[in-house]
mmCIF file of C-alpha atoms and ligand atoms in Angstrom:
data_model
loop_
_atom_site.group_PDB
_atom_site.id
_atom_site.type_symbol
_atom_site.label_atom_id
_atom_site.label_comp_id
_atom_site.label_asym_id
_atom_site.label_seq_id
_atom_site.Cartn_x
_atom_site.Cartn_y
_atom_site.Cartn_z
ATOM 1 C CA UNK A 3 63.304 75.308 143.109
ATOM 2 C CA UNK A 4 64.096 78.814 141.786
ATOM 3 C CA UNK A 5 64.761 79.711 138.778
ATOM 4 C CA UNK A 6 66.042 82.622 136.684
ATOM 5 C CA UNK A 7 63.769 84.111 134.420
ATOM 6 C CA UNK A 8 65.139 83.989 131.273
ATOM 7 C CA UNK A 9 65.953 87.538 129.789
ATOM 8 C CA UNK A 10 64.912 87.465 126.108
ATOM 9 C CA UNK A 11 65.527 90.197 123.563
ATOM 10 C CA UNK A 12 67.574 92.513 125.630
ATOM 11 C CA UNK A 13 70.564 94.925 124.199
ATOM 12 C CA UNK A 14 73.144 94.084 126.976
ATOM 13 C CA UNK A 15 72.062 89.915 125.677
ATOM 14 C CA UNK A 16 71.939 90.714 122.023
ATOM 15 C CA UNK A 17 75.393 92.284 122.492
ATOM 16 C CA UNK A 18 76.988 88.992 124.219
ATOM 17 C CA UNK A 19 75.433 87.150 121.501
ATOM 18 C CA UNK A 20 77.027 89.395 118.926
ATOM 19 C CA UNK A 21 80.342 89.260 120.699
ATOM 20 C CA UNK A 22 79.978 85.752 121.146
ATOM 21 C CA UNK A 23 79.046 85.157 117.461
ATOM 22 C CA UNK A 24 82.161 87.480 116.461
ATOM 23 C CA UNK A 25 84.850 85.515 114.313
ATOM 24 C CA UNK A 26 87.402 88.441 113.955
ATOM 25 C CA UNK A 27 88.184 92.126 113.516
ATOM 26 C CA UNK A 28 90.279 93.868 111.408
ATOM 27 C CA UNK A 29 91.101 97.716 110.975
ATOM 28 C CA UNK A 30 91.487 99.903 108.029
ATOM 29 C CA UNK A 31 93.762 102.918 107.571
ATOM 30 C CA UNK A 32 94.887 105.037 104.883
ATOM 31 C CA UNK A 33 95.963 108.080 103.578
ATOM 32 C CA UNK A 34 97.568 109.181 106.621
ATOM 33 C CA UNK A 35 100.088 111.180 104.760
ATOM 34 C CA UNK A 36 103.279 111.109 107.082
ATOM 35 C CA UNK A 37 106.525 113.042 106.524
ATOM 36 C CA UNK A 38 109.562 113.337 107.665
ATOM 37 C CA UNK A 39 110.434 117.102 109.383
ATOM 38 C CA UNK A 40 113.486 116.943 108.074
ATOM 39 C CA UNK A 41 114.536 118.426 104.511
ATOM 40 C CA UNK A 42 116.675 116.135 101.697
ATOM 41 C CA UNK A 43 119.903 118.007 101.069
ATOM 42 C CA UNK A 44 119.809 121.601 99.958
ATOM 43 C CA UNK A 45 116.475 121.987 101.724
ATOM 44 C CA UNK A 46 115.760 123.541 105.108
ATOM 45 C CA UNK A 47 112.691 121.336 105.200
ATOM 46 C CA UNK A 48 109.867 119.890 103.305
ATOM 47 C CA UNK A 49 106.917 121.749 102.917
ATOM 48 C CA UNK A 50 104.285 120.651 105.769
ATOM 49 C CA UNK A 51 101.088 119.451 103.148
ATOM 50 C CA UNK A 52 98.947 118.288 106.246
ATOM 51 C CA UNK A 53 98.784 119.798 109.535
ATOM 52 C CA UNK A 54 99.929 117.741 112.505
ATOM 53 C CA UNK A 55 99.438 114.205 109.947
ATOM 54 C CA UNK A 56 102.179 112.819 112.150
ATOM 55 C CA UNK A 57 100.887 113.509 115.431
ATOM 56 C CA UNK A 58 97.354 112.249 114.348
ATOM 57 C CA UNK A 59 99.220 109.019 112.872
ATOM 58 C CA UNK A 60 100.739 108.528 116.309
ATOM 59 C CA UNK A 61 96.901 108.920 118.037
ATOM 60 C CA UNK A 62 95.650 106.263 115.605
ATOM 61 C CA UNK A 63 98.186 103.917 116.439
ATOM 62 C CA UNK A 64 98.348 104.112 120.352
ATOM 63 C CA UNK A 65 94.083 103.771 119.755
ATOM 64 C CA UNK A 66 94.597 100.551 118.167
ATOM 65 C CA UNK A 67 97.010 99.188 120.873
ATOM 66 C CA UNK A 68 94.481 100.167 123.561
ATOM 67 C CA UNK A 69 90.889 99.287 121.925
ATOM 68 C CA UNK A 70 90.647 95.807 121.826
ATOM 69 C CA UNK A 71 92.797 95.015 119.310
ATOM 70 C CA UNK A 72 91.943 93.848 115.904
ATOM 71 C CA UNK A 73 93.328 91.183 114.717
ATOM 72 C CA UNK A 74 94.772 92.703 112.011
ATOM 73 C CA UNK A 75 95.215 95.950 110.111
ATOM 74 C CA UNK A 76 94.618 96.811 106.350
ATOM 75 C CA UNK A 77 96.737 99.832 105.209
ATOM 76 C CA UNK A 78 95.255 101.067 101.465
ATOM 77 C CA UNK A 79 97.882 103.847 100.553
ATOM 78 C CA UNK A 80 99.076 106.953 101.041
ATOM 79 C CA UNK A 81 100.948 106.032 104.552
ATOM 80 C CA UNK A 82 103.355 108.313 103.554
ATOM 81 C CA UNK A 83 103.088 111.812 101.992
ATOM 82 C CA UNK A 84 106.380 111.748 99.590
ATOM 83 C CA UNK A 85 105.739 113.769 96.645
ATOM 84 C CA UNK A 86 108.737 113.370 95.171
ATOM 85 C CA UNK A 87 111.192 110.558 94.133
ATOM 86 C CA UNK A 88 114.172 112.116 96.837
ATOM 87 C CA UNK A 89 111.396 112.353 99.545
ATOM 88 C CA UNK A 90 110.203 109.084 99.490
ATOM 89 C CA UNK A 91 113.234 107.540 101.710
ATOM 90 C CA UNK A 92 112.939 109.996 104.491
ATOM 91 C CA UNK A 93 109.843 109.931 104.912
ATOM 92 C CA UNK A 94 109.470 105.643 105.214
ATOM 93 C CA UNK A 95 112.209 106.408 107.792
ATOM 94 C CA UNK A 96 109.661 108.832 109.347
ATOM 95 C CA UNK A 97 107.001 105.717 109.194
ATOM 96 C CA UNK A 98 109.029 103.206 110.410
ATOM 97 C CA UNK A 99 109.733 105.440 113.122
ATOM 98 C CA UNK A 100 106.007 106.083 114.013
ATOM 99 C CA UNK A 101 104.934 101.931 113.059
ATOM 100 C CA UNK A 102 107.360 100.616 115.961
ATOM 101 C CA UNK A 103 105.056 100.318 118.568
ATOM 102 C CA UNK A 104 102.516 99.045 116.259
ATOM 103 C CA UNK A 105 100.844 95.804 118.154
ATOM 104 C CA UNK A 106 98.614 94.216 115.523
ATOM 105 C CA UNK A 107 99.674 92.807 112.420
ATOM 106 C CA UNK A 108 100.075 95.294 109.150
ATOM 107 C CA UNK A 109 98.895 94.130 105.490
ATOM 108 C CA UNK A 110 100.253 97.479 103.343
ATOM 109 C CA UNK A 111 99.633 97.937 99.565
ATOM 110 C CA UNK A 112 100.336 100.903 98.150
ATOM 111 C CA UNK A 113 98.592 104.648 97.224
ATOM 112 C CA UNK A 114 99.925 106.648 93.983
ATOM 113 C CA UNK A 115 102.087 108.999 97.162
ATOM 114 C CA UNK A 116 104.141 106.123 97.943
ATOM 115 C CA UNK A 117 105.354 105.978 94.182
ATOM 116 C CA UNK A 118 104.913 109.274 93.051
ATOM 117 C CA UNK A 119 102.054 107.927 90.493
ATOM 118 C CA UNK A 120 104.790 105.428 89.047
ATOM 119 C CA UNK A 121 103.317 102.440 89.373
ATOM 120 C CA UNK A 122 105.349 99.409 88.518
ATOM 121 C CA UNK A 123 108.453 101.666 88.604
ATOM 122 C CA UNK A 124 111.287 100.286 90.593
ATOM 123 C CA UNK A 125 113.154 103.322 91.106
ATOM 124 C CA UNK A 126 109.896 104.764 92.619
ATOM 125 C CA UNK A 127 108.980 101.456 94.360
ATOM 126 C CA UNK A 128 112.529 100.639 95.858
ATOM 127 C CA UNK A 129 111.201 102.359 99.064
ATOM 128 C CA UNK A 130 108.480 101.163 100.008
ATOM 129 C CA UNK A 131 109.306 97.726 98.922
ATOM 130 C CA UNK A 132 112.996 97.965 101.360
ATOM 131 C CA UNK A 133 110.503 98.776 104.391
ATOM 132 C CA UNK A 134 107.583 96.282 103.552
ATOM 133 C CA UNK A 135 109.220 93.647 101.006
ATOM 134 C CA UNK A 136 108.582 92.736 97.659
ATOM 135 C CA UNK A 137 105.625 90.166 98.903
ATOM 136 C CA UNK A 138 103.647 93.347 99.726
ATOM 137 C CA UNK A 139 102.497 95.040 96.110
ATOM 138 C CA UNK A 140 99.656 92.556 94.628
ATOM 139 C CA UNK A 141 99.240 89.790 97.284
ATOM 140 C CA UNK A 142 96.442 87.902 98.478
ATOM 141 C CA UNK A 143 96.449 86.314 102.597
ATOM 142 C CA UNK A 144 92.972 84.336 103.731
ATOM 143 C CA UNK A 145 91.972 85.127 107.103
ATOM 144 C CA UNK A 146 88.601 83.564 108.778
ATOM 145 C CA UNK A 147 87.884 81.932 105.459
ATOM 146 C CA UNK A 148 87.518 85.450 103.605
ATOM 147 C CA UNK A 149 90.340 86.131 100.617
ATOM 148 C CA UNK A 150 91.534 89.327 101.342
ATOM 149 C CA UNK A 151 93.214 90.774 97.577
ATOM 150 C CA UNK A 152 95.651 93.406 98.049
ATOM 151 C CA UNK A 153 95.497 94.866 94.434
ATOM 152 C CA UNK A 154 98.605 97.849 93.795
ATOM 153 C CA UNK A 155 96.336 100.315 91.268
ATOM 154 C CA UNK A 156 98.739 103.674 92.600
ATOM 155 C CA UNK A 157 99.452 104.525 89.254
ATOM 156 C CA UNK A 158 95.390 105.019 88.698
ATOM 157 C CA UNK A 159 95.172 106.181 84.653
ATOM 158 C CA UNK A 160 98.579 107.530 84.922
ATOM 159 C CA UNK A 161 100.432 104.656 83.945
ATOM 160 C CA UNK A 162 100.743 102.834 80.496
ATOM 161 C CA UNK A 163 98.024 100.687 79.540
ATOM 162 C CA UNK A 164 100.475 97.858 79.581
ATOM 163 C CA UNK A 165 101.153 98.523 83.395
ATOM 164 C CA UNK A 166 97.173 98.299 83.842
ATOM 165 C CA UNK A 167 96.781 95.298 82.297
ATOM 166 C CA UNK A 168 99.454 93.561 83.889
ATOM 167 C CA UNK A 169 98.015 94.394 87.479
ATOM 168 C CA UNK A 170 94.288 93.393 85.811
ATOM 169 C CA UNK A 171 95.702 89.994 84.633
ATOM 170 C CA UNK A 172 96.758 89.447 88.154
ATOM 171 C CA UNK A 173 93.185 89.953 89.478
ATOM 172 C CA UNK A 174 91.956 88.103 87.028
ATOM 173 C CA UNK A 175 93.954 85.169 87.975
ATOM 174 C CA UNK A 176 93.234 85.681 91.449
ATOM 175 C CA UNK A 177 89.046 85.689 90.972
ATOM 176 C CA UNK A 178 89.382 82.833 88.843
ATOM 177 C CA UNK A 179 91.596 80.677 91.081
ATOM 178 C CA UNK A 180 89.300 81.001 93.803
ATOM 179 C CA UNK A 181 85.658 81.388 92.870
ATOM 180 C CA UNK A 182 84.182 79.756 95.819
ATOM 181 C CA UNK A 183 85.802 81.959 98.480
ATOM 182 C CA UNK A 184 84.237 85.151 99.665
ATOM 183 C CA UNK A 185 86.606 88.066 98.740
ATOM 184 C CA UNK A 186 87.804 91.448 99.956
ATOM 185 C CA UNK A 187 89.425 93.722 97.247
ATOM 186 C CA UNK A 188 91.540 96.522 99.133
ATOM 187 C CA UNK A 189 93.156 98.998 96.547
ATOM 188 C CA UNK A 190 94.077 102.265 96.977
ATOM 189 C CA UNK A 191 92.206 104.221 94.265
ATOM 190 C CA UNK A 192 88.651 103.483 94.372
ATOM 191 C CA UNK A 193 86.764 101.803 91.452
ATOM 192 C CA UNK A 194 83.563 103.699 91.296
ATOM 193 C CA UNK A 195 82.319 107.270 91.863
ATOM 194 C CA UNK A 196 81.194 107.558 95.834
ATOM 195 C CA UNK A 197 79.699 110.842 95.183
ATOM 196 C CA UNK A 198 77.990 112.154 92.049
ATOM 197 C CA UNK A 199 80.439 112.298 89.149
ATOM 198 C CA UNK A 200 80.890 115.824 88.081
ATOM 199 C CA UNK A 201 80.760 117.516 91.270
ATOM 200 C CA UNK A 202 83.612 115.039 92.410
ATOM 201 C CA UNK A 203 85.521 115.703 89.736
ATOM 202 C CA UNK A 204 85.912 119.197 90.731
ATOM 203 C CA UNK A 205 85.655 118.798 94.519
ATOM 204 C CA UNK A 206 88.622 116.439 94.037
ATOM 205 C CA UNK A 207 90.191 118.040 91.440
ATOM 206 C CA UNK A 208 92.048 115.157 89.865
ATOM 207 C CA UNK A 209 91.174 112.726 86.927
ATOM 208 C CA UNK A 210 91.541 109.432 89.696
ATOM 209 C CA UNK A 211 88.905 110.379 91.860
ATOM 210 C CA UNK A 212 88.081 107.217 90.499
ATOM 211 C CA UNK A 213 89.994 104.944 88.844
ATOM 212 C CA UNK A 214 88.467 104.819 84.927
ATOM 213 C CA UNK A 215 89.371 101.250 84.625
ATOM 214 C CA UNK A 216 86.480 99.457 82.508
ATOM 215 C CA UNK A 217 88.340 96.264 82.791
ATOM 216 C CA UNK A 218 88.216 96.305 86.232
ATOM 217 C CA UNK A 219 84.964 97.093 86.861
ATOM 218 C CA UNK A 220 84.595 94.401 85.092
ATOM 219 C CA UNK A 221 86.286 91.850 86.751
ATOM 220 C CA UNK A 222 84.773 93.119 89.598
ATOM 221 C CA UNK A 223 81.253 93.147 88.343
ATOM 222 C CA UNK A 224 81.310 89.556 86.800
ATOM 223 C CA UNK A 225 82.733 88.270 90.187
ATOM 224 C CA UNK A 226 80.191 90.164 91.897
ATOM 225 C CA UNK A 227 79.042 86.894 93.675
ATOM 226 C CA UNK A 228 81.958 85.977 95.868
ATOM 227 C CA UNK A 229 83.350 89.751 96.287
ATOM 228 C CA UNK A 230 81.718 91.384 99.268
ATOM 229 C CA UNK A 231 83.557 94.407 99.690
ATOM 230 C CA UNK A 232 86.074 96.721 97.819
ATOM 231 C CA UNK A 233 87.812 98.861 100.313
ATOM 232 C CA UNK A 234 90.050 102.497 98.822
ATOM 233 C CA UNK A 235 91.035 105.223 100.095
ATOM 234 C CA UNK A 236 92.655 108.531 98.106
ATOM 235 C CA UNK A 237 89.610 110.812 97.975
ATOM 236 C CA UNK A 238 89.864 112.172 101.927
ATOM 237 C CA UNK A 239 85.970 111.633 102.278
ATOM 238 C CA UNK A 240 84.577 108.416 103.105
ATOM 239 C CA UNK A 241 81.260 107.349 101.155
ATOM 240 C CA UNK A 242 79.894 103.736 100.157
ATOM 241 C CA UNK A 243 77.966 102.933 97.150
ATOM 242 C CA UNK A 244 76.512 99.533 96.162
ATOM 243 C CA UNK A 245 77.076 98.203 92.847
ATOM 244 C CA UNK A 246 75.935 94.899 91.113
ATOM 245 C CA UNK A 247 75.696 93.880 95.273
ATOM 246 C CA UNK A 248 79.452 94.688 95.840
ATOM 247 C CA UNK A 249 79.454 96.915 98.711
ATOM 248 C CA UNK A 250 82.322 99.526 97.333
ATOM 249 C CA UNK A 251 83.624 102.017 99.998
ATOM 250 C CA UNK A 252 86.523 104.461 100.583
ATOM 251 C CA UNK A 253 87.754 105.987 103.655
ATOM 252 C CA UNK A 254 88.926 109.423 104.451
ATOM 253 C CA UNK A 255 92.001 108.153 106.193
ATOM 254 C CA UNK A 256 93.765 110.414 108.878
ATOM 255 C CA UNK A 257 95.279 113.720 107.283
ATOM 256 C CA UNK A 258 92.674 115.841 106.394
ATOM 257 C CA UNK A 259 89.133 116.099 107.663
ATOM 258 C CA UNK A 260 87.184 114.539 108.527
ATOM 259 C CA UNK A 261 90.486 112.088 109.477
ATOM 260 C CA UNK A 262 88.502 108.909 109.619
ATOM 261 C CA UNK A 263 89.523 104.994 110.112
ATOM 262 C CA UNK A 264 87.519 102.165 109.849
ATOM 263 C CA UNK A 265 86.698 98.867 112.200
ATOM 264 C CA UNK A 266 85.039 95.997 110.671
ATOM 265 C CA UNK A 267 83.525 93.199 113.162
ATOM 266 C CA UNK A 268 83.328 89.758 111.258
ATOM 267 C CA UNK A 269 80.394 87.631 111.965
ATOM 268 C CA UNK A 270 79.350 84.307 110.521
ATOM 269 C CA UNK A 271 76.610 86.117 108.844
ATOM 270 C CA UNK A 272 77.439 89.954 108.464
ATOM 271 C CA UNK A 273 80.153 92.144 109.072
ATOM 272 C CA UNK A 274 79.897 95.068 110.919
ATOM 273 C CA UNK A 275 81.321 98.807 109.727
ATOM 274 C CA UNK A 276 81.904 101.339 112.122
ATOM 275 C CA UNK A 277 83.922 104.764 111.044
ATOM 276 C CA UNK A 278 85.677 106.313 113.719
ATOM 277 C CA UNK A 279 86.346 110.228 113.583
ATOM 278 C CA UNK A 280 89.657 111.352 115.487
ATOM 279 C CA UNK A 281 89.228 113.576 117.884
ATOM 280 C CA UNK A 282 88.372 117.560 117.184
ATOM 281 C CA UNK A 283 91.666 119.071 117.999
ATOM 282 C CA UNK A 284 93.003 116.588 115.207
ATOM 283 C CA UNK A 285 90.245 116.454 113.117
ATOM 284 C CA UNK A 286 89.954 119.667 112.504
ATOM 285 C CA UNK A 287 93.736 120.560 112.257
ATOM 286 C CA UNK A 288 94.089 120.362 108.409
ATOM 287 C CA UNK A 289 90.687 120.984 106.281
ATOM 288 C CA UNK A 290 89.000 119.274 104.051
ATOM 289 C CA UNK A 291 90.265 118.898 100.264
ATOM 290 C CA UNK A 292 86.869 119.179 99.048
ATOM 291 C CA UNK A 293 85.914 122.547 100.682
ATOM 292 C CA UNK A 294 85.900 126.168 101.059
ATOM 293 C CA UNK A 295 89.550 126.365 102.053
ATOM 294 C CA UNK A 296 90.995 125.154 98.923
ATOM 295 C CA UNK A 297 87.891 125.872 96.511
ATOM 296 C CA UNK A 298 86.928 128.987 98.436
ATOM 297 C CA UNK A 299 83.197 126.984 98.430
ATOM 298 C CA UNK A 300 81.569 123.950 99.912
ATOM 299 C CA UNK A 301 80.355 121.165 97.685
ATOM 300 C CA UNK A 302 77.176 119.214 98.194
ATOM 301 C CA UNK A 303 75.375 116.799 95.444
ATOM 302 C CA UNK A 304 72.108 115.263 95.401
ATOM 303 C CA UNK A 305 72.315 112.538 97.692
ATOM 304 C CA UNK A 306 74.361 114.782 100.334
ATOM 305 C CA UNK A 307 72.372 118.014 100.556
ATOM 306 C CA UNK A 308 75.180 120.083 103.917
ATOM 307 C CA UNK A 309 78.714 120.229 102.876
ATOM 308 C CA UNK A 310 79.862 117.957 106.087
ATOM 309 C CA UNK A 311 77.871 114.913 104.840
ATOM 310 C CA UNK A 312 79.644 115.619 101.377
ATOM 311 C CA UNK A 313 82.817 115.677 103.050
ATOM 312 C CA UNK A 314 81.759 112.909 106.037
ATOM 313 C CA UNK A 315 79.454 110.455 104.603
ATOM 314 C CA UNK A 316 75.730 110.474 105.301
ATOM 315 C CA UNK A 317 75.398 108.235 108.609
ATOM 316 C CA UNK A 318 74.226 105.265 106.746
ATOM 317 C CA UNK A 319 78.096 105.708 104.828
ATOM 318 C CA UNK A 320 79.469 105.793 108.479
ATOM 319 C CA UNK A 321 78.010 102.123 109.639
ATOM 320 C CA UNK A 322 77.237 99.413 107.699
ATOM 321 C CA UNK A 323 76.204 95.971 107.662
ATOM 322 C CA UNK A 324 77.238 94.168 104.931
ATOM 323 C CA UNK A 325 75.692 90.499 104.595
ATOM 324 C CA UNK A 326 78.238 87.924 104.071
ATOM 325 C CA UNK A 327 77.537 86.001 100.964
ATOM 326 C CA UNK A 328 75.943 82.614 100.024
ATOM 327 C CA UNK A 329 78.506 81.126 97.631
ATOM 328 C CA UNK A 330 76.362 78.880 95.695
HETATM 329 ZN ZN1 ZN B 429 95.941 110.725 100.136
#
């Protein structure tokens, strides 16, 4: 009787077995900066910050319907561009607009453009909370058995300390409630330094290129068992960094180069990272914030020696596996 030689080991088998073996997906997007064309009153029109943002918003979306779709989407900030408190309506309209044919479900918190810095305001809130609700600031949902922790930190160091402790004794609730799930923070403003400090202070050019919250890093660090992940945005470079085992990582988002997103493959064992680049006519339409356009010179540091990998991750920043944990 024949048989069929078992094939062992090879890459088309290992990648059934990984598809097989996957439990979900989920996207990431961020600081895709959109804005309406048209001008509040007395204004012919906005200033355009971010060349073509909305047509590259538009790409990313009609991607997402066609790839296989994730199962869901995180969005970490800085959806829209606003700027300013009259802005902010139009330019939600403008997202709406652009979300509609949106297939896969949208978890939004929000990025210090979509309140102007005021975080916890609710004159600078009242727009993005009419378009996404008042359920979507600080929220937690559970999918596949991992707590996903939408934590609002827009306001970054610009806020009163009361506001930061408020959104820290939320957290803290949240770790403590549930110590035996695995965790994903998402918040816009990252936590740590994803390049070396100095020269991303000036590359960025603002006092959040990290967020400067000791508490937090904290909380963070003494839940460092259960938290596998805390995703950000804001800095328009992506980079990772590993602290206390907490695999921290920030995105470029769409607007500027190098106008990533992020897919994450969730496996029993591991998720998988992948950054995807849009394509070069978009990429390249508005520069990077850390280079020679707006510095008039390229920035590197230590541990990214060519300008590009200091504004695109080295490849080991681009795809990841990150080892789900053992909760003891
Ligand atoms: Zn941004």
């Amino acid at each position: 009787m024949w048989q069929a030689i078992p094939r062992i080991g090879s890459a088309s088998e290992a990648l059934e077995t990984d598809n097989f073996n996957r439990l979900f997906e989920f996207v990431q997007i961020n600081d895709t900066h959109v804005q309406s064309p048209l001008g509040v009153a007395g204004e012919l029109k906005p200033p355009h910050t971010y060349a073509r943002a909305n047509d590259k918003f538009t790409w990313w979306v009609d991607t997402v319907n066609c790839q296989p779709q994730p199962d869901f989407i995180v969005a970490i900030g800085d959806l829209v561009h606003g700027g300013r408190l009259d802005r902010l309506p139009g330019d939600f309209d403008q997202l709406k607009q652009l979300l509609k044919p949106l297939e896969p479900p949208l978890y939004t918190t929000l990025g210090n453009h979509e309140v102007v810095q005021n975080e916890g305001n609710p004159e600078y809130e009242r727009a993005y909370r009419k378009m996404f609700g008042d359920n979507r600031v600080s929220y937690t949902f559970e999918h596949g058995g991992i707590l996903f922790i939408m934590l609002n930190n827009a306001g970054a160091t610009a806020v009163k300390d009361k506001v930061i402790h408020a959104r820290n004794a939320w957290l803290r609730g949240v770790l403590e409630k549930n110590t035996a799930k695995e965790k994903i923070i998402c918040c816009h403003i990252p936590i740590v330094a994803v390049r070396n400090e100095k020269t991303l202070a000036r590359s960025f050019g603002f006092k959040s290129f990290h967020a400067h919250d000791a508490e937090l890093l904290d909380l963070v660090d003494s839940h460092a068992n259960s938290i596998i992940a805390v995703l950000s945005g804001h800095l328009h470079l992506t980079g990772f960094v590993m602290r206390t085992g907490v695999h921290h990582i920030s995105i470029a988002g769409t607007a500027s180069y190098p106008s990533d997103y992020a897919r994450f493959a969730v496996f029993d064992n591991k998720i998988e990272m992948n950054v995807h680049q849009l394509p070069k006519d978009l990429n390249s339409a508005a520069p990077s914030i850390h280079g020679k356009t707006r510095h008039g010179r390229d920035f590197t540091d230590d541990t990214h020696p060519t300008a590009d990998e200091y504004e695109r991750g080295r490849s080991g920043e681009r795809r990841l596996t990150i080892p789900r944990m053992r909760i003891a």
